[in-house]
Short mmCIF file of C-alpha atoms in Angstrom, two decimals:
data_model
loop_
_atom_site.label_atom_id
_atom_site.label_comp_id
_atom_site.label_asym_id
_atom_site.label_seq_id
_atom_site.Cartn_x
_atom_site.Cartn_y
_atom_site.Cartn_z
CA ASP A 1 -107.78 5.21 108.76
CA THR A 2 -105.47 2.94 106.79
CA ALA A 3 -102.04 4.41 106.11
CA VAL A 4 -101.18 2.32 103.02
CA SER A 5 -104.16 0.83 101.21
CA GLN A 6 -104.15 -1.55 98.27
CA THR A 7 -106.99 -2.66 96.07
CA PRO A 8 -108.10 -5.26 95.35
CA LYS A 9 -107.23 -7.55 98.26
CA TYR A 10 -107.75 -10.63 96.12
CA LEU A 11 -107.45 -10.97 92.37
CA VAL A 12 -108.25 -14.18 90.55
CA THR A 13 -107.88 -14.11 86.80
CA GLN A 14 -106.92 -16.17 83.79
CA MET A 15 -103.60 -16.47 82.06
CA GLY A 16 -103.10 -13.87 79.35
CA ASN A 17 -105.28 -11.20 80.95
CA ASP A 18 -104.16 -7.68 81.90
CA LYS A 19 -104.79 -6.45 85.43
CA SER A 20 -103.95 -3.51 87.69
CA ILE A 21 -103.38 -3.18 91.41
CA LYS A 22 -103.79 0.21 93.04
CA CYS A 23 -101.95 1.63 96.03
CA GLU A 24 -102.48 4.82 97.98
CA GLN A 25 -100.75 6.19 101.06
CA ASN A 26 -101.92 9.01 103.31
CA LEU A 27 -98.72 9.36 105.32
CA GLY A 28 -97.25 12.15 103.24
CA HIS A 29 -94.30 9.96 102.31
CA ASP A 30 -92.14 10.75 99.30
CA THR A 31 -91.18 7.18 98.38
CA MET A 32 -93.36 4.24 97.42
CA TYR A 33 -92.50 0.61 96.59
CA TRP A 34 -93.84 -2.60 95.15
CA TYR A 35 -92.70 -5.96 96.54
CA LYS A 36 -93.50 -9.50 95.43
CA GLN A 37 -93.86 -12.29 97.99
CA ASP A 38 -93.71 -15.68 96.32
CA SER A 39 -95.09 -19.03 97.44
CA LYS A 40 -91.99 -19.66 99.54
CA LYS A 41 -92.60 -16.34 101.32
CA PHE A 42 -89.49 -14.80 99.79
CA LEU A 43 -89.95 -11.04 99.64
CA LYS A 44 -88.28 -9.09 96.86
CA ILE A 45 -88.46 -5.48 95.78
CA MET A 46 -89.74 -4.80 92.29
CA PHE A 47 -89.95 -1.03 91.95
CA SER A 48 -89.53 2.17 93.91
CA TYR A 49 -90.68 5.68 93.13
CA ASN A 50 -89.60 8.90 94.77
CA ASN A 51 -91.83 11.90 94.11
CA LYS A 52 -93.27 10.23 91.01
CA GLU A 53 -89.81 9.38 89.67
CA LEU A 54 -88.67 5.78 89.20
CA ILE A 55 -85.57 5.15 91.31
CA ILE A 56 -85.44 1.36 91.66
CA ASN A 57 -86.32 -1.01 88.85
CA GLU A 58 -85.25 -4.55 89.64
CA THR A 59 -85.02 -7.31 87.07
CA VAL A 60 -88.71 -7.62 86.46
CA PRO A 61 -90.36 -8.64 83.16
CA ASN A 62 -91.44 -5.60 81.19
CA ARG A 63 -95.00 -6.95 81.38
CA PHE A 64 -94.98 -5.21 84.77
CA SER A 65 -95.32 -1.45 84.54
CA PRO A 66 -95.62 0.83 87.57
CA LYS A 67 -97.35 4.17 87.29
CA SER A 68 -97.27 7.02 89.79
CA PRO A 69 -99.80 9.77 89.01
CA ASP A 70 -98.77 11.64 92.16
CA LYS A 71 -96.58 10.92 95.15
CA ALA A 72 -99.48 9.43 97.14
CA HIS A 73 -100.27 6.78 94.53
CA LEU A 74 -98.31 3.98 92.92
CA ASN A 75 -100.22 1.56 90.74
CA LEU A 76 -98.96 -1.67 89.22
CA HIS A 77 -100.17 -2.80 85.83
CA ILE A 78 -99.45 -6.32 84.63
CA ASN A 79 -99.90 -7.38 81.00
CA SER A 80 -100.31 -10.91 79.67
CA LEU A 81 -100.45 -12.56 83.07
CA GLU A 82 -98.57 -15.85 83.48
CA LEU A 83 -98.90 -18.66 86.01
CA GLY A 84 -95.63 -17.60 87.63
CA ASP A 85 -97.10 -14.21 88.47
CA SER A 86 -99.22 -15.81 91.18
CA ALA A 87 -98.00 -14.23 94.42
CA VAL A 88 -98.85 -11.66 97.04
CA TYR A 89 -97.92 -8.14 95.99
CA PHE A 90 -97.21 -5.61 98.71
CA CYS A 91 -97.14 -1.87 98.36
CA ALA A 92 -95.12 0.18 100.85
CA SER A 93 -94.12 3.76 101.51
CA SER A 94 -91.45 5.62 103.47
CA GLN A 95 -89.83 9.00 103.87
CA GLY A 96 -86.73 7.50 102.23
CA GLY A 97 -83.18 7.89 103.52
CA GLY A 98 -83.15 4.69 105.55
CA THR A 99 -86.41 5.31 107.40
CA PRO A 100 -88.78 2.37 108.07
CA GLN A 101 -91.27 1.32 105.44
CA HIS A 102 -95.02 1.04 106.00
CA PHE A 103 -96.72 -1.80 104.16
CA GLY A 104 -100.18 -2.31 102.77
CA ASP A 105 -102.23 -5.46 103.41
CA GLY A 106 -101.12 -7.08 100.18
CA THR A 107 -102.94 -8.21 97.05
CA ARG A 108 -103.15 -11.96 96.57
CA LEU A 109 -102.99 -12.60 92.83
CA SER A 110 -103.98 -16.05 91.59
CA ILE A 111 -103.65 -17.01 87.95
CA LEU A 112 -105.81 -19.84 86.70
CA ALA B 1 -73.72 -5.68 96.89
CA GLN B 2 -75.87 -5.86 99.97
CA ARG B 3 -77.10 -9.25 101.10
CA VAL B 4 -79.07 -10.55 104.06
CA THR B 5 -79.07 -14.17 105.20
CA GLN B 6 -81.47 -15.80 107.61
CA PRO B 7 -80.13 -19.34 107.91
CA GLU B 8 -83.23 -20.85 109.54
CA LYS B 9 -86.31 -21.09 107.36
CA LEU B 10 -88.30 -22.69 110.19
CA LEU B 11 -87.87 -22.37 113.95
CA SER B 12 -90.02 -24.07 116.53
CA VAL B 13 -89.85 -23.52 120.29
CA PHE B 14 -92.06 -24.12 123.29
CA LYS B 15 -93.86 -21.36 125.14
CA GLY B 16 -91.60 -19.81 127.76
CA ALA B 17 -88.39 -20.92 126.07
CA PRO B 18 -85.80 -18.41 124.81
CA VAL B 19 -85.77 -17.76 121.11
CA GLU B 20 -83.11 -16.37 118.78
CA LEU B 21 -83.69 -15.67 115.10
CA LYS B 22 -80.42 -15.28 113.26
CA CYS B 23 -79.61 -12.63 110.70
CA ASN B 24 -76.28 -12.03 108.98
CA TYR B 25 -75.57 -9.36 106.43
CA SER B 26 -72.93 -8.30 103.97
CA TYR B 27 -72.60 -4.65 103.16
CA SER B 28 -69.58 -2.42 102.87
CA GLY B 29 -71.11 0.82 104.12
CA SER B 30 -73.10 1.86 107.19
CA PRO B 31 -76.25 -0.22 107.18
CA GLU B 32 -79.64 0.45 108.65
CA LEU B 33 -80.98 -2.85 109.96
CA PHE B 34 -84.56 -3.75 110.71
CA TRP B 35 -86.71 -6.64 111.81
CA TYR B 36 -90.18 -6.85 110.29
CA VAL B 37 -92.88 -9.30 111.39
CA GLN B 38 -95.77 -10.73 109.40
CA TYR B 39 -98.53 -12.43 111.37
CA SER B 40 -100.62 -14.95 109.51
CA ARG B 41 -102.06 -13.38 106.35
CA GLN B 42 -101.41 -9.84 107.58
CA ARG B 43 -99.23 -6.98 106.42
CA LEU B 44 -95.59 -6.67 107.33
CA GLN B 45 -95.03 -4.50 110.36
CA LEU B 46 -91.86 -2.95 111.64
CA LEU B 47 -90.75 -4.69 114.82
CA LEU B 48 -87.33 -3.18 115.53
CA ARG B 49 -84.67 -0.97 113.99
CA HIS B 50 -81.13 -1.08 115.21
CA ILE B 51 -80.65 2.64 115.71
CA SER B 52 -83.54 2.90 118.16
CA ARG B 53 -82.07 0.21 120.45
CA GLU B 54 -85.45 -0.42 122.04
CA SER B 55 -87.35 -3.52 123.08
CA ILE B 56 -90.66 -4.22 121.38
CA LYS B 57 -92.97 -7.01 122.59
CA GLY B 58 -90.02 -8.32 124.61
CA PHE B 59 -87.78 -8.64 121.53
CA THR B 60 -84.34 -7.08 121.29
CA ALA B 61 -81.72 -7.07 118.56
CA ASP B 62 -78.13 -5.90 118.75
CA LEU B 63 -76.05 -4.94 115.77
CA ASN B 64 -72.69 -6.71 115.87
CA LYS B 65 -70.53 -5.11 113.21
CA GLY B 66 -67.62 -7.47 113.86
CA GLU B 67 -69.75 -10.52 113.13
CA THR B 68 -72.02 -8.62 110.70
CA SER B 69 -75.05 -9.93 112.54
CA PHE B 70 -78.34 -8.57 113.82
CA HIS B 71 -79.93 -11.48 115.65
CA LEU B 72 -83.41 -11.10 117.15
CA LYS B 73 -83.87 -12.42 120.67
CA LYS B 74 -86.60 -12.90 123.23
CA PRO B 75 -86.01 -14.54 126.61
CA PHE B 76 -89.49 -16.09 126.97
CA ALA B 77 -91.43 -16.86 123.80
CA GLN B 78 -95.23 -16.54 123.74
CA GLU B 79 -97.71 -18.30 121.45
CA GLU B 80 -98.70 -14.97 119.93
CA ASP B 81 -95.11 -14.54 118.71
CA SER B 82 -95.75 -17.18 116.07
CA ALA B 83 -95.22 -15.37 112.77
CA MET B 84 -92.87 -14.87 109.85
CA TYR B 85 -89.90 -12.68 110.70
CA TYR B 86 -87.85 -10.83 108.10
CA CYS B 87 -84.51 -9.18 108.65
CA GLY B 88 -83.98 -6.16 106.39
CA LEU B 89 -80.99 -4.05 105.42
CA GLN B 90 -81.20 -0.55 104.02
CA TRP B 91 -78.56 1.95 103.01
CA ALA B 92 -78.17 4.65 105.58
CA SER B 93 -78.85 7.22 102.90
CA GLY B 94 -80.78 5.21 100.32
CA SER B 95 -84.15 3.58 100.03
CA ARG B 96 -83.50 0.03 98.82
CA LEU B 97 -84.58 -2.46 101.51
CA THR B 98 -83.15 -5.93 101.01
CA PHE B 99 -84.86 -8.70 102.96
CA GLY B 100 -83.56 -12.03 104.13
CA GLU B 101 -85.44 -15.17 103.19
CA GLY B 102 -87.54 -15.00 106.35
CA THR B 103 -87.85 -17.29 109.37
CA GLN B 104 -91.19 -18.84 110.27
CA LEU B 105 -91.34 -18.97 114.06
CA THR B 106 -93.79 -21.33 115.70
CA VAL B 107 -94.27 -21.18 119.45
CA ASN B 108 -95.92 -24.34 120.74
CA PRO B 109 -98.05 -24.46 123.89
#
């Protein structure tokens, strides 16, 4: 009964392709996030949505576009993939207001 | 702006030795501080939050506002503690969680 689930777990694709990563949470949380963990294990927030509304949008190339069809889902679409996009992408959710975040298992994206 | 610093990228100790993972922060308001742990190729999991003041898996962390620190400590390290540890800072009333660079702890037998 996974609380925050991401699909796919692994994604291997070629430069220039467009791909999506899906995230769903069954915790009833209002806020969802996307983080990028690079090869040096540095973890940085990319986006945050609260009740389907974008509230955090860090300096991320506009090739990355989050979409939240409802508050239980936050998908990440990436256009024109580049080598530097290779990373592990984590989805997370929380009730907001300083409460702890619950993370998914991550999606390991490898660009050939 | 809020910032979190973990000065040690790598930390190696022997089993049974004390361990301290350092975390310093800069933030002008009332921070919420957390420690998250990531075991090899697994998801991040919450380990501790400063307001709960509890001990999890033998780890404790005390918020020192004077030194703006939130160091993670364990008196006797175990091999299963080997993992990546991230210190995180969040606004008391907001949602942005800023992580430090992470410290890879290795506990040797």
